[in-house]
Every structure is written in C-alpha cells, then in structure tokens.
Amino acid sequence: MGGGAPQSPALQRWAALLLLLFLPLLGVGNWHAVEASHKEFKEYQNYEAEEVDGEDVRTGFHFQPRPMYYNGLYHLFYQYNPKGAVWGNIVWAHSVSGDLINWISLPPALYSSKSFDIKGCWSGSATILPGNKPAMLYTGVDTQNRQVQNIAFPKDASDKYLREWDKPDYNPVIPPTAGVNASAFRDPTTGWRGADGSWRVVVGSKDGSTGVVLLYRSRDFVHWSKAPSPLHSAAGTGMWECPDFYPVALRGNAGLDTSATGPGLKHVLKVSLDETRYDYYTVGKYSPAEDRYVPDGTSPDDRTGLRYDYGNFYASKTFYDPAKKRRVLWGWSNESDSVSSDVKKGWAGIQVKQCLLCTDRVDLNSTNITIPRAVWLDGSGKQLVQWPVEEVEKLRGKRVEAHGVALGKGEHFEIKGITTSQTDVEVTFEVSGLEKAEEMGVELNGQRPDPQALCEQKGADLGGGVGPFGLWVLASDDFTERTAVFFRVFKPSGESNSQHSVLMCHDASRSFHHHGRSTTEKGVWKPSFAGFVDVDIQKDGKISLRSLIDGSVVESFGAGGKTCITSRVYPVGTDAHLYAFNNGEADVKISQLQAWQMHTIDMK
Ligand SMILES: *[C@@H]1O[C@H](CO)[C@@H](O)[C@H](O)[C@H]1NC(C)=O
Ligand SMILES: *[C@@H]1O[C@H](CO)[C@@H](O)[C@H](O)[C@H]1NC(C)=O
Ligand SMILES: *[C@@H]1O[C@H](CO)[C@@H](O)[C@H](O)[C@H]1NC(C)=O
Ligand SMILES: CC(=O)N[C@H]1CO[C@H](CO)[C@@H](O)[C@@H]1O
C-alpha cells in the first residue's frame, strides 16, 4: 500500500486494521506530506502519542461504529488512530449517508485536545435532545489516565453535516467518583428519558470480576448524578464494554425509540465482554420505578449466553431510525489474518465516496464494519432476530435461481452464472428423514454443549445423519479451499427437550487465506464459528439460510436471522465458486435458491 503504512513488524498487526482509515485523512501520501495539505487537522496530528499499558491499548483500538440519524442523514462515527500503531491518537472519524449505502467522509468529529480527553477520545453514543439537538457523550482519558465521560455538541446545528463539534470546558460531566474504577469506566450509552423527565445513561465498568453497567441520571443532560444501584451486573463476566440498552416491541419488527416504555415491550441489554471479545445480550424487563433491569432468565446471563453474532463481531451498537421506524445494528469484524491483506474493492460495509474538506479523493473502499442489520424481538420473546437492512437489496444485480434440487448424501450443486465472490444468496432447504439425526455424542449433564466446540469437532466434512448440509462459499474449482456455511441436526436430547437441536456453523478450516497461504500455516486464525438455531425443524420441515459474501467477509443469517455468523476469509482470486452441498445420510432438497451478483459502489 501507500507510503503511509507503518513498516515495523510490531506495528503491522494494528496497521492492518487501521490503514484504510488512515487514507481519507492523509490522502495517499505519507505523514509528512499531510501537514501542508490538511491544515484543518493539525491539532490532532501534532499531539504526541504516548504508550499506555496493554489492556488499555487493546480497548482503544476497536473500530467501534457509533451511528445516529439526524435531519434526514445517517451519521456514522467510528474510532480509529490516524497515527497507526501508537496509542493516544484515537479520533472519532465521521461519515454521513442518505441511504446507508453511499457514504461521504467528513473530518474527524472528535479528537484529543483538552485535559479531559488528552490521552484519548474513546467510544460513546449520540442522543437527540428535545428541540432536535444532538449531544454526544464519550469517554475521554484525562491527564491522570482516568477514564471520564465527556459531552460534545455540534458547533453549528444548521450545518446539515454537523461537521464541527464543541467540547465545553466544564467537562468531564461524569467523572469516576469514589468506588468507581477509573481504569474500567467507559462507553456511555444513548440516553433514555423517564416519565419523571430525567435522562438516564449507563456506563460500562467492572467491580472485581463482576461486570456492571453503572446508572447515571440528569435533568439537563449536563449535570449527572450516580444512582445508588447499577442498572444491572453479573458476577464472573469481567469488564463490560460498549453496553447498549433499548426497548423492543413484543410484536412485529418495527423498532422503538430508546425512551419508549409501556406494556407492549421488553428491553435488551447488550454488553461486549472484554474477556471473550464477543457481544452478548439478554432479553428482560426494565422497571423505570426502580431503574433496574432484570433479565427474563430465558437465556444465560454470562459468556454462554445469546450472541448477536457467533462469529467475528464485536463492539456493536444500535440506533433507532425514525425515518424507517426500525432499530439498526452495526458491528465490527476484525481481521482473522495476521498478515495485512490486499484490499479489494467490495460492496459490503461502508463505501465512502469522497471526503468533504479533504483535498484528495478518498479511497476508503471497504472498512471492516459489517452490513447494517435491522433487529427486532422474535415471536418467542426469547431472542432477537436480525436481517440486513433492505437498502442492501439495491445493490443486487444479475440474479440466478434454482428450485427443487435434491441433494443425496455426498452430493453438491454449483450455483453458476454470476460472480460469486460478491454475492447475496438466499436458500431454503427442505429436510426429511429426521429419524436419521445423530446423537450429539457429548456428555451433556443437563447443559447445552458449546456450539463452537461441537462445530470444531464435527466440521463440514464428517458425514452425519441429517446434515451437514448448506453452502460452500468462496470455493476453488478443485474444492481444496472453501468455507462451509451449514446446518447439522441432532436428536432431541432428553425428555425435557423434545425438539431436535439445530447447529449452524461456519467452518473456515479449509478457507482461502492471504495469497493462497494454507490455513494450516502459522499465524492464520481460522476458527470454526457456531451457534444453535432455535427452530422446530420437525414441525417446519425446512430451514433457510442467507449469506452475504464480499471478498473477505461472509455474513450468514440462519432461519430468517435467528442465528448469525460473520467470518473473515481471504480468497485468492475472483473466480470463486458457490455450491450447495449435503454430507448427511438424509436427503435434503433445495426448495428455493436465489443468488444475486452484487453491484460495487460507484466511487465517482
Ligand atoms: C481497575 O481496573 C483495572 C483495569 O482493568 C485493573 O487492572 C485494576 O485491577 C482494577 N482495580 C480494582 C481496584 O479493581
Ligand atoms: C480478531 O479477534 C479475535 C477474537 O476476538 C482474536 O482472537 C484475534 O486475534 C483477532 N485478530 C487480530 C488480527 O487481532
Ligand atoms: C478503491 O477502488 C478504486 C476503484 O475501483 C480503485 O481504483 C482503488 O485502488 C481502490 N482503493 C483501495 C484502497 O483499494
Ligand atoms: C479499517 C480496517 O480495519 N480495514 C481493514 C479491513 O480489512 C482489510 C482486508 O480485508 C484490511 O486490509 C483493512 O486494513
């Protein structure tokens, strides 16, 4: 890549994550060329970076998408470090879009400049206050290395892009008071307003090994006081990062404003567990009177709990989109290859067109933010459902389809006629012969086995009773390399559980990797990812799968979005193939399959 890439091996890992974002601000030149051509960014460029301890560095480098909708535009703020691999220069980059597809990059909204954020501008959230006034709460790292919560407002509310943000001198608005660990106090949520007129936000923290979301209240969004009890906590879960707390409707897939209350809803609390690097949630009840959240107990409230995505997905955040009355989720998917890969122009994630106020045209073709998903509560009331926002369908081009294709044991079927390295594929499999379903074959002790371990153990190649069946994506024509996206059905595990267990898996053990390097080579992270799918396959007789494939990203949605898995793989060329396969004893039938070649965004 360009001269802006840090060369030292120690820096390469972070560079891989950050390099692309470096470009819009710097043009494509090197660091020194910048000061002349981008005077407006001088302040944060000149700030001298400082190293802090490892744990904090890790946190600061997340590429956390923070979305907001305001006056007809979607805003996406995301953190990155324009100086590459040194600590201390995390800024909030800012892009806007009218359609969630085409984005315009703007100058950074926030960057370290004052005593209350001089050592970092970390994650936070936007809230629209009465009078249509956006406010941003974010974590700053102050001169004493304390994590504090600050507020920022747009300098000029009449600027439709909200380009410049003002950080009042009275910051921080929420300091770590006695009893709060100042090294574990971050990521304020979007505010919600109670019937009493007061605003609430929670901030992620920990108390020993107990994960906790500390609750704060305010009448004016500026003066905050800590509530005596946290909104929620769970022992043994470690630091809670990037909390997200919002209502979901009991029926239908419409989203709700963050402040909505009433009988027809439940609440969702999502936390990013620092110790596992995945995003977990529970569904439960929020009682405004006590300001407490109590999970329903229909899923574990720990690291075996429900996840938004069972793959490579972290530090996500939702926002309410009043224009389309939906709640939209954005995640971040890191590299799984330790070597910086060649960047291909893709269609997924953010596609930034140009940088307003930047002198050079931007080539930010693809970041690693996942495709935005609408989220709502499943009819069971026990879990969420996610589905790519409908705008993604605008990128669908040439279509191919298939119906009624039977797949016996060991058979596969190629989906031809489109370029399958950039594809949106939806398929429904009819399943029969459930009496052939295998035993799970693991000691259960009344508990569910770890789905990822089960997937690793069984893989896509080991024949089963019902399944494995699904898709091979990004496959070479000789099958030596491929990523399997599939289901495997297990016998009901006992009297208490009369339903078959359906496992959904991404098996990347035979995936393409950087420059064709074998996945058995050292340094390539190639996990199998898996989750169970809460469906009654005996009753339904079929199960659907949608995969969005974009070069190095595969995002899959099982059973209409009940279980989601995102993987990063690194195909060698554009001649990748797409197949449906069945390695189970029982026949499966593709009742319907549609696949679209996806348009690439026009960068003009
Ligand atoms: C506070 O958090 C830091 C960072 O995780 C940790 O190293 C430290 O042990 C915590 N302090 C206390 C008193 O728990
Ligand atoms: C990506 O995330 C996973 C899980 O959080 C981690 O194990 C892996 O090391 C990360 N990859 C890189 C390149 O940082
Ligand atoms: C972005 O896409 C354009 C147009 O396809 C291409 O010329 C350019 O090299 C790409 N940039 C990067 C960083 O991949
Ligand atoms: C912003 C970011 O992390 N970009 C990375 C996304 O993934 C490609 C490879 O697919 C990397 O090269 C980028 O650096």
XYZ file of C-alpha atoms and ligand atoms in Angstrom:
660
model
C 0.000 0.000 0.000
C 0.974 3.644 0.110
C 3.828 5.263 1.978
C 1.581 5.795 4.993
C 1.906 2.186 6.078
C 4.000 1.613 9.171
C 6.654 -0.924 8.269
C 7.874 -2.393 11.526
C 6.522 -5.904 12.147
C 5.373 -4.893 15.600
C 3.163 -2.289 14.068
C 1.776 -4.387 11.287
C -0.993 -6.025 13.217
C -2.612 -2.761 14.065
C -1.771 -1.277 10.747
C -3.845 -3.946 9.092
C -6.852 -2.723 10.977
C -6.248 0.933 10.670
C -4.522 1.590 7.448
C -7.547 2.070 5.279
C -8.996 4.642 7.563
C -5.744 6.436 7.637
C -6.031 7.186 3.954
C -9.012 9.545 3.797
C -7.392 11.997 6.106
C -3.991 11.852 4.651
C -4.785 11.430 1.046
C -2.485 8.701 -0.086
C 0.748 10.422 0.749
C 2.946 9.898 3.750
C 2.656 11.548 7.086
C 4.893 14.494 6.395
C 3.082 15.474 3.258
C -0.070 15.933 5.223
C 0.570 18.907 7.346
C 0.780 21.127 4.359
C -2.318 19.964 2.612
C -4.708 19.370 5.521
C -4.232 22.245 7.879
C -7.617 21.734 9.425
C -6.457 18.528 11.119
C -3.301 19.938 12.532
C -4.370 19.844 16.140
C -4.688 16.132 16.486
C -1.812 15.390 14.186
C 0.537 17.335 16.365
C -0.493 15.672 19.533
C 2.345 13.483 20.732
C 1.257 9.958 21.333
C 2.001 8.086 24.471
C 2.108 4.394 25.213
C -0.032 3.026 27.977
C -0.451 -0.482 29.256
C -1.542 -3.324 27.036
C -5.100 -3.722 28.173
C -5.995 -0.139 27.519
C -4.331 -0.134 24.144
C -6.441 -3.077 23.064
C -9.593 -1.352 24.047
C -8.695 1.852 22.340
C -8.064 0.244 19.017
C -11.504 -1.129 18.498
C -13.077 0.200 15.428
C -16.364 0.891 17.102
C -19.176 2.125 14.899
C -21.441 4.665 16.628
C -24.456 5.519 14.486
C -27.059 8.280 14.637
C -29.921 9.536 12.474
C -30.431 13.278 12.335
C -32.407 15.511 9.966
C -32.536 13.098 7.070
C -28.973 11.830 7.257
C -27.382 8.790 8.811
C -24.211 9.648 10.675
C -21.607 7.092 11.473
C -18.861 7.905 13.916
C -16.106 5.361 14.253
C -12.879 5.353 16.119
C -9.535 4.930 14.637
C -5.997 6.025 15.098
C -4.680 8.219 12.308
C -1.140 7.722 13.536
C -1.317 3.985 13.038
C 0.151 1.925 15.779
C 0.819 4.320 18.628
C -1.561 4.934 21.431
C -3.164 8.230 22.250
C -4.458 9.472 18.952
C -7.806 7.782 18.755
C -10.159 10.122 16.933
C -13.797 9.878 16.053
C -13.985 9.685 12.308
C -17.268 10.785 10.826
C -19.173 9.793 7.684
C -22.696 10.619 6.556
C -25.136 8.916 4.238
C -28.648 9.427 2.956
C -29.207 5.748 2.196
C -26.851 3.659 4.360
C -25.071 2.618 1.160
C -23.232 5.637 -0.176
C -21.179 7.473 2.361
C -19.340 10.759 2.413
C -16.380 11.053 4.699
C -16.076 14.176 6.856
C -13.246 15.492 9.008
C -12.956 13.829 12.429
C -15.721 14.891 14.791
C -13.711 14.481 17.991
C -10.050 14.248 18.760
C -7.859 14.667 21.822
C -7.269 18.316 22.593
C -8.280 19.127 26.155
C -7.189 17.993 29.595
C -10.286 15.803 29.930
C -9.517 13.796 26.764
C -5.853 14.484 26.119
C -4.955 10.795 26.325
C -7.760 9.517 24.161
C -11.243 10.001 22.742
C -12.844 6.620 23.164
C -16.254 5.267 22.443
C -19.595 6.806 23.289
C -23.062 7.427 21.924
C -25.247 10.119 20.441
C -28.604 11.183 21.862
C -31.060 13.598 20.239
C -32.259 16.009 22.939
C -35.572 17.920 22.920
C -35.520 20.703 20.361
C -33.813 18.328 17.928
C -30.418 18.923 19.459
C -27.805 16.183 19.125
C -25.483 15.553 22.054
C -22.561 13.188 22.198
C -21.381 11.514 25.362
C -17.985 9.889 25.000
C -15.175 8.524 27.123
C -12.085 10.652 27.394
C -8.828 9.672 29.020
C -7.652 12.617 31.057
C -4.241 13.894 32.119
C -4.220 11.495 35.076
C -5.064 8.498 32.849
C -8.559 8.360 34.273
C -11.499 7.333 32.102
C -14.086 10.125 32.305
C -17.330 10.789 30.436
C -17.493 13.992 28.401
C -20.136 15.761 26.394
C -19.898 17.413 22.988
C -22.425 19.373 20.924
C -22.422 20.387 17.264
C -20.895 23.831 16.869
C -23.394 24.803 14.238
C -26.730 22.982 14.344
C -27.659 24.486 10.972
C -24.779 22.676 9.251
C -26.596 19.662 7.876
C -23.447 17.559 8.100
C -22.706 18.537 11.723
C -19.056 18.780 10.799
C -17.662 20.508 13.847
C -18.179 19.529 17.460
C -17.627 21.616 20.545
C -16.406 20.137 23.830
C -17.396 22.535 26.625
C -14.762 23.384 29.230
C -16.978 22.145 32.046
C -16.175 18.561 31.034
C -15.962 15.888 32.289
C -19.657 15.640 33.042
C -19.319 12.181 34.646
C -16.029 11.652 36.499
C -15.186 8.339 38.207
C -16.278 9.096 41.735
C -15.375 7.080 44.833
C -15.959 3.360 44.350
C -15.678 3.529 40.555
C -12.565 2.036 38.951
C -11.156 4.881 36.859
C -9.361 2.372 34.611
C -12.558 0.478 33.858
C -15.191 3.119 33.254
C -16.226 3.692 29.674
C -18.601 3.727 26.712
C -21.686 5.713 27.795
C -24.928 4.644 26.084
C -27.527 6.652 24.241
C -29.726 8.359 26.836
C -33.330 7.464 27.589
C -35.800 9.708 29.330
C -38.147 8.525 32.066
C -41.687 9.677 32.788
C -40.168 11.865 35.524
C -38.414 13.890 32.804
C -34.917 12.801 33.852
C -32.398 11.346 31.449
C -30.576 8.108 32.146
C -27.430 6.629 30.674
C -25.326 3.668 31.689
C -21.555 3.378 31.571
C -19.692 0.065 31.291
C -17.486 -0.978 34.208
C -16.448 -3.805 36.479
C -16.220 -4.381 40.179
C -13.617 -7.050 40.736
C -14.685 -9.719 38.268
C -18.325 -8.618 38.226
C -19.369 -6.888 35.020
C -21.546 -3.881 35.683
C -23.421 -1.046 33.982
C -23.423 1.999 36.241
C -26.520 4.174 36.032
C -26.476 7.981 35.924
C -29.386 10.422 35.904
C -29.699 14.018 34.778
C -32.395 16.654 34.299
C -30.461 18.585 31.660
C -28.060 16.008 30.168
C -25.133 18.022 31.547
C -25.301 17.583 35.330
C -25.273 13.888 36.160
C -25.564 12.004 39.410
C -24.797 8.374 40.016
C -27.697 6.148 41.046
C -27.040 4.119 44.215
C -27.512 0.813 42.366
C -26.296 -0.183 38.929
C -28.871 -0.891 36.224
C -27.541 -4.451 36.128
C -24.481 -6.566 36.920
C -23.389 -10.190 36.557
C -20.716 -11.956 38.577
C -17.752 -13.547 36.828
C -18.216 -11.819 33.480
C -15.387 -9.276 33.744
C -15.333 -5.817 32.207
C -18.455 -4.779 30.283
C -17.612 -2.668 27.279
C -19.884 -0.876 24.836
C -23.183 -1.509 26.642
C -26.364 -0.950 24.659
C -29.788 -0.769 26.298
C -33.018 -0.403 24.341
C -36.674 -1.410 24.165
C -38.047 -3.918 21.660
C -41.701 -4.392 20.710
C -43.361 -7.662 21.732
C -44.929 -7.965 18.290
C -43.817 -7.036 14.814
C -40.445 -5.954 13.578
C -40.757 -2.183 13.999
C -38.121 -0.528 16.164
C -38.794 1.668 19.166
C -37.316 4.927 20.307
C -34.801 4.375 23.106
C -37.067 6.168 25.610
C -40.198 4.146 24.778
C -41.968 2.477 27.709
C -45.243 0.642 28.172
C -46.754 -2.808 28.399
C -46.121 -3.903 24.797
C -42.353 -4.128 25.083
C -39.337 -5.749 26.614
C -35.785 -4.474 26.958
C -32.487 -5.742 25.655
C -29.148 -5.248 27.388
C -26.114 -5.973 25.243
C -22.579 -5.971 26.598
C -19.256 -6.606 24.892
C -17.250 -8.923 27.120
C -13.666 -7.801 27.189
C -12.566 -11.275 28.284
C -14.046 -13.133 25.296
C -14.327 -10.352 22.678
C -17.902 -11.179 21.737
C -21.211 -9.316 22.056
C -23.796 -10.921 24.367
C -27.344 -9.910 25.170
C -30.260 -10.802 27.365
C -33.940 -10.010 26.947
C -35.655 -8.778 30.077
C -37.749 -6.298 31.949
C -36.825 -2.756 32.822
C -38.698 -1.255 35.709
C -38.495 2.530 35.482
C -39.613 2.980 39.091
C -36.553 1.180 40.476
C -34.360 1.840 37.472
C -33.378 -1.801 37.378
C -33.112 -4.238 34.523
C -33.886 -7.884 35.247
C -33.224 -10.480 32.536
C -36.098 -12.880 31.898
C -33.818 -15.827 32.568
C -34.715 -17.500 29.257
C -31.009 -17.482 28.304
C -27.813 -17.427 30.386
C -26.532 -14.051 31.584
C -22.879 -14.922 31.060
C -20.390 -15.920 28.405
C -22.519 -18.897 27.369
C -25.431 -16.587 26.643
C -27.038 -15.396 23.427
C -24.824 -13.550 20.998
C -25.742 -11.126 18.256
C -23.347 -12.997 16.076
C -21.452 -16.206 16.783
C -18.546 -15.171 14.559
C -16.099 -12.362 14.375
C -18.215 -9.473 15.615
C -17.574 -7.053 18.473
C -18.233 -3.616 19.933
C -21.533 -3.218 18.140
C -24.128 -0.561 18.685
C -27.751 0.035 17.660
C -29.639 3.224 16.949
C -33.291 3.979 16.348
C -34.019 5.072 12.791
C -37.204 7.163 12.957
C -37.321 7.540 9.156
C -37.928 3.827 8.679
C -39.132 3.016 12.201
C -36.533 0.353 12.783
C -33.632 -0.372 15.092
C -30.397 -0.765 13.205
C -27.336 -2.649 14.448
C -23.753 -2.061 13.365
C -20.875 -4.297 14.282
C -17.206 -4.542 13.683
C -15.384 -7.554 12.336
C -11.630 -7.679 12.815
C -9.072 -9.315 10.637
C -8.543 -13.007 11.084
C -5.352 -12.998 9.070
C -2.293 -11.778 10.890
C -0.815 -10.528 7.640
C -2.162 -7.361 6.129
C -4.125 -8.436 3.077
C -4.507 -6.739 -0.223
C -7.628 -4.668 -0.136
C -10.212 -5.437 -2.750
C -12.983 -3.117 -3.659
C -16.073 -4.697 -2.213
C -19.697 -3.852 -1.810
C -20.301 -4.512 1.861
C -19.635 -2.345 4.834
C -19.169 1.303 4.352
C -18.380 2.646 0.965
C -17.141 6.172 1.262
C -17.327 8.366 -1.796
C -15.393 11.479 -1.137
C -14.057 13.475 1.705
C -15.621 16.859 2.126
C -12.901 19.333 3.046
C -10.206 16.831 2.213
C -8.099 17.822 -0.716
C -7.605 14.314 -2.007
C -10.246 11.938 -3.218
C -10.818 9.173 -0.743
C -10.279 5.533 -1.486
C -11.915 4.106 1.555
C -13.462 1.280 -0.363
C -14.196 -1.100 2.390
C -13.782 -0.900 6.102
C -14.480 -3.795 8.364
C -17.780 -2.582 9.665
C -20.428 -5.185 8.996
C -23.530 -4.605 6.928
C -26.152 -2.760 8.985
C -28.882 -5.071 10.266
C -32.408 -4.377 11.428
C -33.078 -6.027 14.812
C -36.337 -6.941 16.489
C -37.707 -9.373 19.051
C -38.541 -12.869 17.855
C -42.144 -14.044 18.277
C -40.960 -16.372 21.070
C -39.988 -13.287 23.093
C -36.745 -15.050 23.985
C -34.272 -13.776 21.447
C -33.633 -11.189 18.752
C -33.888 -11.589 15.014
C -31.539 -9.733 12.657
C -31.779 -9.078 8.952
C -29.630 -6.973 6.606
C -31.261 -3.571 6.058
C -33.403 -3.506 2.919
C -31.101 -0.916 1.322
C -28.610 -3.716 0.694
C -31.029 -5.151 -1.858
C -30.479 -2.068 -4.040
C -27.060 -3.467 -4.765
C -28.441 -6.688 -6.177
C -27.624 -7.156 -9.849
C -27.758 -10.232 -12.025
C -29.827 -12.998 -10.473
C -29.800 -16.767 -10.806
C -32.207 -19.219 -9.219
C -32.879 -22.900 -8.659
C -35.856 -24.907 -7.440
C -36.486 -28.459 -6.363
C -32.882 -29.660 -6.454
C -32.480 -32.874 -4.467
C -29.147 -33.463 -2.765
C -28.391 -37.012 -1.695
C -25.543 -37.980 0.567
C -22.214 -36.572 -0.675
C -23.812 -34.576 -3.493
C -23.286 -30.957 -4.361
C -24.782 -28.448 -6.768
C -22.999 -25.471 -8.267
C -24.673 -22.070 -8.495
C -23.415 -20.733 -11.815
C -23.903 -17.680 -13.963
C -22.828 -14.938 -11.566
C -19.602 -13.794 -9.966
C -19.830 -15.468 -6.602
C -17.120 -13.560 -4.785
C -19.628 -10.709 -4.386
C -22.937 -12.372 -3.787
C -26.119 -12.276 -1.794
C -27.560 -15.792 -1.690
C -30.823 -16.953 -0.113
C -31.675 -20.622 0.034
C -34.338 -22.790 1.680
C -33.563 -26.431 2.400
C -36.335 -28.966 2.845
C -35.317 -31.532 5.412
C -36.688 -35.043 5.705
C -35.572 -38.283 7.330
C -35.235 -36.731 10.768
C -35.190 -40.214 12.283
C -31.642 -40.402 10.926
C -30.489 -37.479 13.082
C -27.380 -38.301 15.094
C -26.874 -38.108 18.834
C -24.912 -35.141 19.984
C -22.355 -37.547 21.350
C -21.167 -35.373 24.183
C -21.791 -35.569 27.896
C -24.500 -33.013 28.482
C -25.125 -33.081 32.246
C -28.298 -31.192 31.591
C -26.372 -28.424 29.882
C -26.080 -27.459 26.279
C -22.684 -28.198 24.775
C -20.562 -25.376 23.482
C -21.685 -24.998 19.858
C -18.273 -23.874 18.661
C -16.577 -26.921 20.160
C -19.209 -29.135 18.557
C -18.648 -27.488 15.193
C -14.884 -27.809 15.508
C -15.222 -31.461 16.398
C -17.653 -32.386 13.619
C -16.809 -29.902 10.854
C -18.478 -29.865 7.453
C -16.755 -32.915 6.011
C -17.621 -35.533 8.609
C -20.804 -37.174 7.389
C -23.799 -37.106 9.715
C -27.398 -38.248 9.806
C -29.224 -35.038 8.937
C -26.559 -32.688 7.661
C -24.080 -31.257 7.440
C -25.828 -29.506 4.572
C -25.521 -25.924 3.399
C -23.264 -23.820 1.190
C -19.639 -23.887 0.244
C -18.744 -20.280 -0.412
C -15.568 -18.812 -1.896
C -14.614 -22.283 -3.111
C -11.843 -23.107 -5.562
C -12.802 -25.231 -8.576
C -10.879 -28.207 -7.193
C -12.580 -27.844 -3.761
C -9.258 -27.735 -1.977
C -10.266 -24.444 -0.423
C -13.730 -23.459 0.637
C -15.684 -22.009 3.544
C -18.618 -24.155 4.635
C -21.763 -22.475 5.940
C -24.051 -25.223 7.129
C -26.537 -26.839 9.457
C -26.327 -30.101 11.361
C -29.333 -31.606 13.104
C -29.144 -33.630 16.325
C -31.652 -35.906 18.006
C -33.713 -34.464 20.820
C -31.510 -34.727 23.889
C -33.994 -35.915 26.505
C -37.491 -35.807 27.887
C -37.231 -32.172 28.844
C -36.025 -31.289 25.366
C -38.231 -32.866 22.761
C -37.004 -30.655 19.950
C -34.149 -31.504 17.615
C -31.082 -29.334 18.134
C -30.010 -27.459 15.030
C -26.419 -26.311 14.899
C -25.375 -23.591 12.460
C -21.688 -23.442 11.587
C -19.027 -21.571 9.660
C -16.190 -23.994 9.079
C -13.210 -21.979 7.871
C -10.660 -24.741 8.291
C -10.422 -25.062 4.503
C -10.807 -21.379 3.703
C -8.710 -19.324 1.401
C -6.197 -17.148 3.079
C -3.777 -14.445 2.290
C -2.105 -15.004 -1.060
C -3.229 -18.579 -1.053
C -1.390 -19.428 2.127
C -2.716 -22.598 3.569
C -4.824 -22.238 6.652
C -2.599 -24.742 8.379
C 0.226 -22.227 8.320
C 1.134 -20.443 11.481
C -0.309 -17.032 12.159
C -3.587 -17.581 10.390
C -6.562 -17.500 12.687
C -9.180 -19.838 11.266
C -11.744 -20.645 13.861
C -14.932 -22.533 13.348
C -17.854 -20.460 14.498
C -21.212 -21.821 15.520
C -24.464 -21.233 17.330
C -27.657 -23.180 17.881
C -30.754 -22.154 15.939
C -33.975 -22.051 17.926
C -36.333 -23.709 15.442
C -38.606 -26.738 15.483
C -37.264 -28.418 12.382
C -39.651 -31.340 12.688
C -42.639 -29.017 12.521
C -41.189 -26.629 9.919
C -39.712 -29.316 7.678
C -37.310 -26.744 6.246
C -34.738 -24.136 7.175
C -33.473 -21.029 5.392
C -30.013 -19.587 5.037
C -28.832 -16.257 3.659
C -25.162 -15.459 3.125
C -23.677 -12.145 2.093
C -20.311 -12.776 0.537
C -17.976 -9.915 -0.158
C -14.407 -10.846 -0.862
C -13.043 -11.360 2.626
C -16.293 -11.158 4.591
C -19.018 -13.799 4.877
C -22.086 -12.844 6.914
C -24.684 -15.573 7.327
C -28.241 -15.468 8.662
C -29.832 -18.767 9.655
C -33.605 -19.325 9.861
C -34.537 -15.786 8.859
C -31.911 -14.179 11.105
C -32.349 -16.123 14.361
C -28.681 -17.109 14.373
C -25.986 -15.025 12.665
C -22.318 -15.732 11.968
C -19.681 -13.443 10.452
C -16.302 -14.737 9.287
C -13.280 -13.215 7.611
C -11.617 -15.294 4.925
C -9.138 -14.318 2.258
C -9.838 -15.709 -1.188
C -7.120 -15.680 -3.782
C -8.998 -14.570 -6.836
C -12.361 -13.520 -8.187
C -13.016 -16.927 -9.729
C -14.514 -18.279 -6.528
C -17.305 -20.825 -6.803
C -20.517 -21.274 -4.866
C -22.093 -24.663 -4.166
C -24.868 -26.176 -2.129
C -23.851 -29.476 -0.526
C -25.125 -32.294 1.624
C -22.901 -34.629 3.625
C -25.681 -36.245 5.644
C -27.428 -39.619 5.276
C -30.815 -37.985 4.888
C -31.685 -36.314 1.590
C -32.238 -32.585 1.574
C -33.907 -30.572 -1.156
C -33.234 -27.017 -2.233
C -36.833 -25.896 -2.460
C -35.759 -22.420 -3.491
C -32.479 -20.677 -4.127
C -31.810 -17.174 -5.387
C -28.405 -15.584 -5.726
C -27.520 -12.112 -6.872
C -24.262 -10.720 -8.036
C -23.786 -7.555 -6.018
C -23.007 -4.233 -7.616
C -19.964 -2.436 -6.498
C -20.476 1.115 -5.366
C -19.612 3.702 -7.947
C -16.751 5.669 -6.497
C -17.158 8.726 -8.682
C -9.377 -1.430 37.891
O -9.323 -1.812 36.531
C -8.026 -2.091 36.084
C -8.106 -2.277 34.569
O -8.884 -3.378 34.235
C -7.483 -3.283 36.812
O -6.168 -3.558 36.364
C -7.488 -2.999 38.303
O -7.120 -4.151 38.997
C -8.867 -2.560 38.756
N -8.771 -2.098 40.139
C -9.526 -2.591 41.085
C -9.351 -1.971 42.436
O -10.336 -3.485 40.900
C -9.671 -10.900 15.991
O -10.467 -11.207 17.094
C -10.254 -12.472 17.633
C -11.289 -12.725 18.676
O -11.575 -11.584 19.367
C -8.853 -12.606 18.164
O -8.621 -13.882 18.692
C -7.919 -12.354 17.023
O -6.621 -12.363 17.484
C -8.227 -11.007 16.387
N -7.398 -10.848 15.233
C -6.496 -9.909 15.155
C -5.706 -9.900 13.908
O -6.331 -9.062 16.020
C -10.773 1.631 -4.441
O -11.491 1.401 -5.610
C -10.976 2.054 -6.751
C -11.937 1.853 -7.902
O -12.252 0.511 -8.084
C -9.579 1.501 -7.029
O -9.021 2.147 -8.146
C -8.715 1.752 -5.799
O -7.456 1.192 -5.976
C -9.360 1.166 -4.566
N -8.608 1.542 -3.385
C -8.197 0.700 -2.484
C -7.515 1.277 -1.315
O -8.381 -0.499 -2.582
C -10.336 -0.286 8.777
C -9.840 -1.645 8.623
O -9.706 -2.353 9.580
N -9.580 -2.033 7.384
C -9.139 -3.358 7.080
C -10.295 -4.169 6.563
O -9.926 -5.384 6.008
C -8.941 -5.318 5.002
C -8.683 -6.693 4.484
O -9.859 -7.253 4.072
C -7.685 -4.689 5.592
O -6.646 -4.643 4.642
C -8.025 -3.312 6.068
O -6.908 -2.698 6.644
